[in-house]
Amino acid sequence: MSAPKPAYGGQAVIEGVLIRGKRTLALACRKPDGGIYRYRETISSPLQRSRFARLPLVRGIVVLSESLVYGTRMLMRSADVQTEGLGGEKQSAAGTAGIMTVSVGLALLIFVGIPYATTQLLHDRATATVLNVIEGFIRVGLLLLYIWAISFLPEIRRVFAYHGAEHMTIHAFEHGEALEPARIEPYPTAHPRCGTAFLLLVVVVAVVLFTFMPRTNIVVDLVARLLLVVPVAAISYEILKFGAAHETNPFMRAVVWPGLLLQGITTRRPEPQMIEVAIASLEEALAGDAETEAAA
């Protein structure tokens, strides 16, 4: 029996695709002149060096934090490609940190602060458990509404198409197909390891864990919710990872199914030129990993 292929994955960026390999971060973007910009770098992760970092629950936090850092940095690089402002200089670490801070802050405000504040208006009319359940449903609704609303923006629709191209290319690679557009086009745009599925799972797990939390005052309650974001994300990662590895299990298929359904919004059928970009990104990741292994 042949060894399973490494779990390559990535995300869509501006007119391009980011792929993370075993030791390589690869980016490919369609340039304004029609060519394809290719970039790759070797990554050093605690997952490669530390057994502790690879422990269940811990590994999810490491992967997610790295994905946020790398994703933000490559998103900025893809924007530079489109404005032809990439002059070989390294992007500002302070700028990347600033964008990440603002993004995370807004996400916490929208998906933690607003649901809690809304249910507090009913604190004299319901028990803490009922309020927490309502809070959870508001959080799910806000996530779905946000994704649905941005899907109408033309720029986001193109990002979603590149998102589909990334998934289709990963599917083809995992099935041993040649990395050619014609061989990739039959594959679906949804993938069980998608970040969209992860976000939905985070919200659902939060509903379950937050339900039985007591309510004391706004400061304590919000701090408790913020602190629980980390274990919620860690648990959600493990569920998603297990579900992706056991796709044929009926129960896990039921767990993963809502995330696949939501990808009907966050992915679109790509143009052939978009698939070419996704192929270029995966080729760079594979080439980088091959070079790293040869040098080891």
Coordinates of C-alpha atoms in Angstrom, one line a residue:
M1 CA 0.0 0.0 0.0
S2 CA 1.4 3.4 -1.0
A3 CA 1.9 6.1 1.7
P4 CA -0.9 8.7 1.8
K5 CA -0.1 12.0 0.2
P6 CA 0.8 14.9 2.5
A7 CA -2.1 17.2 3.3
Y8 CA -1.5 20.2 1.0
G9 CA -3.9 23.1 1.4
G10 CA -4.1 26.8 1.0
Q11 CA -6.4 29.8 0.4
A12 CA -7.4 32.2 -2.3
V13 CA -5.7 35.6 -2.5
I14 CA -6.1 38.5 -4.8
E15 CA -6.1 37.0 -8.4
G16 CA -4.2 34.0 -7.0
V17 CA -3.8 31.0 -4.8
L18 CA -1.6 30.3 -1.8
I19 CA -0.5 26.7 -1.1
R20 CA 1.2 25.4 2.0
G21 CA 3.3 22.3 1.6
K22 CA 5.3 20.3 4.1
R23 CA 8.1 22.9 4.3
T24 CA 7.2 25.3 1.6
L25 CA 4.9 28.3 1.3
A26 CA 4.0 28.9 -2.4
L27 CA 2.1 31.7 -4.1
A28 CA 1.0 32.1 -7.7
C29 CA -1.0 35.2 -9.0
R30 CA -2.2 36.3 -12.4
K31 CA -0.3 39.5 -13.2
P32 CA -2.0 42.5 -14.9
D33 CA -0.1 41.7 -18.1
G34 CA -1.5 38.1 -18.1
G35 CA 1.6 36.3 -16.9
I36 CA 1.7 34.2 -13.7
Y37 CA 3.8 35.5 -10.8
R38 CA 5.4 32.7 -8.8
Y39 CA 6.9 32.9 -5.4
R40 CA 7.9 30.3 -2.8
E41 CA 9.8 30.3 0.5
T42 CA 10.9 27.7 3.0
I43 CA 9.0 27.7 6.2
S44 CA 10.2 26.7 9.6
S45 CA 7.4 25.6 11.9
P46 CA 7.2 24.3 15.5
L47 CA 5.3 21.4 14.0
Q48 CA 8.6 20.2 12.4
R49 CA 10.7 20.6 15.6
S50 CA 8.5 20.0 18.6
R51 CA 6.5 16.9 19.6
F52 CA 4.5 19.1 22.0
A53 CA 3.4 21.3 19.1
R54 CA 2.1 18.2 17.3
L55 CA 0.0 17.1 20.2
P56 CA -3.8 17.0 19.6
L57 CA -5.4 20.4 20.4
V58 CA -2.0 22.1 20.6
R59 CA -1.3 21.5 16.8
G60 CA -4.6 23.2 15.9
I61 CA -3.5 26.4 17.6
V62 CA -0.1 26.3 15.9
V63 CA -1.6 25.7 12.5
L64 CA -4.2 28.4 12.8
S65 CA -1.8 31.0 14.1
E66 CA 0.6 30.2 11.3
S67 CA -2.1 30.3 8.7
L68 CA -3.2 33.7 9.9
V69 CA 0.3 35.1 9.7
Y70 CA 1.2 33.5 6.4
G71 CA -2.2 34.2 4.9
T72 CA -2.1 37.9 5.7
R73 CA 1.5 38.3 4.4
M74 CA 0.8 36.5 1.1
L75 CA -2.5 38.5 0.7
M76 CA -0.5 41.7 0.9
R77 CA 2.1 40.3 -1.5
S78 CA -0.7 39.4 -4.0
A79 CA -2.0 43.0 -3.7
D80 CA 1.4 44.3 -4.5
V81 CA 1.5 42.1 -7.6
Q82 CA -1.7 43.6 -8.9
T83 CA -0.5 47.1 -8.4
E84 CA 3.0 46.2 -9.8
G85 CA 4.4 47.5 -6.6
L86 CA 6.5 44.4 -5.8
G87 CA 10.1 45.6 -5.9
G88 CA 11.7 42.7 -4.1
E89 CA 11.6 44.4 -0.8
K90 CA 10.3 42.6 2.3
Q91 CA 6.9 43.6 3.5
S92 CA 6.7 45.4 6.8
A93 CA 6.2 43.1 9.8
A94 CA 4.6 46.0 11.6
G95 CA 2.1 46.5 8.7
T96 CA 1.3 42.8 8.7
A97 CA 0.8 42.8 12.4
G98 CA -1.4 45.9 12.2
I99 CA -3.7 44.3 9.6
M100 CA -3.9 41.1 11.6
T101 CA -4.8 43.0 14.8
V102 CA -7.5 45.0 13.2
S103 CA -9.0 42.0 11.4
V104 CA -9.0 39.8 14.5
G105 CA -10.4 42.7 16.6
L106 CA -13.3 43.3 14.1
A107 CA -14.1 39.6 14.0
L108 CA -14.3 39.4 17.8
L109 CA -16.4 42.5 17.9
I110 CA -18.9 41.2 15.3
F111 CA -19.0 37.5 16.3
V112 CA -18.5 37.8 20.1
G113 CA -19.4 41.3 21.2
I114 CA -22.6 41.9 19.2
P115 CA -24.3 38.6 19.9
Y116 CA -23.6 38.9 23.6
A117 CA -24.7 42.6 23.8
T118 CA -27.9 41.8 21.9
T119 CA -28.9 39.0 24.3
Q120 CA -28.1 41.2 27.3
L121 CA -31.2 43.2 26.3
L122 CA -33.2 40.2 27.3
H123 CA -31.4 39.4 30.5
D124 CA -34.5 40.1 32.7
R125 CA -36.7 37.8 30.6
A126 CA -34.8 34.5 30.3
T127 CA -32.3 32.3 32.0
A128 CA -28.6 32.4 31.3
T129 CA -28.8 29.1 29.4
V130 CA -31.6 30.4 27.1
L131 CA -29.7 33.6 26.5
N132 CA -26.5 31.7 25.6
V133 CA -28.5 29.6 23.1
I134 CA -30.0 32.7 21.6
E135 CA -26.5 34.2 21.5
G136 CA -25.2 31.2 19.6
F137 CA -27.9 31.3 17.0
I138 CA -27.3 35.0 16.5
R139 CA -23.6 34.2 16.0
V140 CA -24.4 31.6 13.4
G141 CA -26.8 34.0 11.6
L142 CA -24.2 36.8 11.5
L143 CA -21.6 34.5 10.0
L144 CA -24.0 33.3 7.3
L145 CA -25.3 36.8 6.6
Y146 CA -21.7 38.1 6.3
I147 CA -20.6 35.5 3.9
W148 CA -23.8 35.8 1.9
A149 CA -23.5 39.6 1.7
I150 CA -19.9 39.8 0.6
S151 CA -20.6 37.1 -2.1
F152 CA -22.3 39.8 -4.2
L153 CA -19.1 41.9 -4.5
P154 CA -17.5 41.4 -7.9
E155 CA -14.0 41.3 -6.4
I156 CA -15.0 38.7 -3.8
R157 CA -16.7 36.6 -6.4
R158 CA -13.3 36.3 -8.2
V159 CA -11.6 35.4 -4.9
F160 CA -14.3 32.7 -4.4
A161 CA -13.6 31.4 -7.9
Y162 CA -9.9 31.1 -7.1
H163 CA -10.9 29.4 -3.9
G164 CA -12.8 26.9 -6.0
A165 CA -9.7 26.4 -8.3
E166 CA -7.6 25.8 -5.2
H167 CA -9.9 23.1 -3.9
M168 CA -10.3 21.4 -7.3
T169 CA -6.5 21.3 -7.8
I170 CA -6.0 19.8 -4.3
H171 CA -8.7 17.2 -5.1
A172 CA -6.9 16.2 -8.3
F173 CA -3.6 16.0 -6.6
E174 CA -5.0 13.8 -3.8
H175 CA -6.4 11.5 -6.4
G176 CA -3.2 11.2 -8.3
E177 CA -4.3 13.2 -11.4
A178 CA -1.9 15.0 -13.7
L179 CA -1.9 18.7 -12.9
E180 CA -3.6 19.8 -16.1
P181 CA -6.7 22.0 -16.3
A182 CA -8.7 19.3 -18.3
R183 CA -8.0 16.7 -15.6
I184 CA -8.8 19.1 -12.8
E185 CA -12.1 20.6 -14.1
P186 CA -14.3 17.6 -13.2
Y187 CA -13.5 17.9 -9.5
P188 CA -15.8 19.7 -7.0
T189 CA -15.1 23.1 -5.7
A190 CA -15.9 22.0 -2.1
H191 CA -13.3 20.4 0.1
P192 CA -13.7 19.0 3.6
R193 CA -10.6 20.7 5.0
C194 CA -11.7 24.1 3.9
G195 CA -11.4 27.2 6.1
T196 CA -15.1 28.0 5.5
A197 CA -16.0 24.6 7.0
F198 CA -13.7 25.4 9.9
L199 CA -15.3 28.7 10.6
L200 CA -18.8 27.2 10.7
L201 CA -17.6 24.5 13.0
V202 CA -16.0 27.0 15.3
V203 CA -19.3 28.8 15.6
V204 CA -21.2 25.6 16.3
V205 CA -18.7 24.3 18.9
A206 CA -18.9 27.7 20.6
V207 CA -22.7 27.4 20.8
V208 CA -22.3 24.1 22.6
L209 CA -19.5 25.2 25.0
F210 CA -21.0 28.6 25.7
T211 CA -24.5 27.3 26.4
F212 CA -23.9 26.3 30.1
M213 CA -21.7 29.3 31.0
P214 CA -23.0 31.4 33.8
R215 CA -23.6 35.1 33.2
T216 CA -22.2 37.5 35.9
N217 CA -21.3 40.9 34.3
I218 CA -20.3 42.2 30.9
V219 CA -16.6 42.3 31.7
V220 CA -16.3 38.8 33.1
D221 CA -18.6 37.3 30.5
L222 CA -16.8 38.8 27.5
V223 CA -13.3 37.9 28.9
A224 CA -14.5 34.3 29.5
R225 CA -15.7 34.2 25.9
L226 CA -12.5 35.6 24.5
L227 CA -10.4 33.1 26.5
L228 CA -12.6 30.2 25.2
V229 CA -12.0 31.2 21.6
V230 CA -8.6 29.3 21.7
P231 CA -9.9 25.9 23.0
V232 CA -13.0 26.3 20.7
A233 CA -10.7 26.7 17.7
A234 CA -8.5 23.8 18.9
I235 CA -11.5 21.4 19.3
S236 CA -12.9 22.5 15.9
Y237 CA -9.6 21.8 14.2
E238 CA -9.4 18.3 15.6
I239 CA -13.0 17.6 14.5
L240 CA -12.4 18.9 11.0
K241 CA -9.1 17.0 10.7
F242 CA -10.8 13.7 11.9
G243 CA -13.8 14.3 9.6
A244 CA -11.6 14.8 6.6
A245 CA -9.7 11.6 7.3
H246 CA -12.9 9.6 7.7
E247 CA -15.1 10.9 4.9
T248 CA -16.8 7.6 4.4
N249 CA -18.0 7.4 8.0
P250 CA -21.7 8.4 8.0
F251 CA -21.5 10.3 11.3
M252 CA -18.5 12.3 10.2
R253 CA -20.0 12.9 6.8
A254 CA -23.0 14.5 8.7
V255 CA -20.6 16.6 10.7
V256 CA -18.7 17.9 7.7
W257 CA -21.7 18.3 5.4
P258 CA -22.8 21.7 6.6
G259 CA -19.3 23.1 5.9
L260 CA -19.4 21.6 2.4
L261 CA -22.9 23.1 1.9
L262 CA -21.7 26.6 2.9
Q263 CA -18.9 26.3 0.3
G264 CA -21.7 26.6 -2.2
I265 CA -21.3 30.3 -1.4
T266 CA -17.6 30.7 -0.7
T267 CA -16.4 28.8 -3.8
R268 CA -17.4 29.2 -7.5
R269 CA -16.5 27.4 -10.7
P270 CA -13.3 28.9 -11.9
E271 CA -12.2 29.9 -15.3
P272 CA -9.5 27.7 -16.9
Q273 CA -7.0 30.5 -16.4
M274 CA -7.7 30.5 -12.7
I275 CA -7.0 26.7 -12.5
E276 CA -3.7 27.4 -14.3
V277 CA -2.8 29.7 -11.4
A278 CA -3.7 27.1 -8.8
I279 CA -1.6 24.5 -10.6
A280 CA 1.4 27.0 -10.6
S281 CA 1.0 27.5 -6.9
L282 CA 0.9 23.7 -6.1
E283 CA 3.8 23.1 -8.5
E284 CA 5.9 25.6 -6.6
A285 CA 5.0 24.0 -3.3
L286 CA 5.9 20.5 -4.6
A287 CA 9.2 21.8 -6.1
G288 CA 10.1 23.6 -2.9
D289 CA 9.4 20.5 -0.8
A290 CA 11.4 18.3 -3.2
E291 CA 14.4 20.7 -2.9
T292 CA 14.2 20.8 0.9
E293 CA 14.1 17.0 1.1
A294 CA 17.0 16.6 -1.3
A295 CA 19.1 19.0 0.8
A296 CA 18.2 17.3 4.1

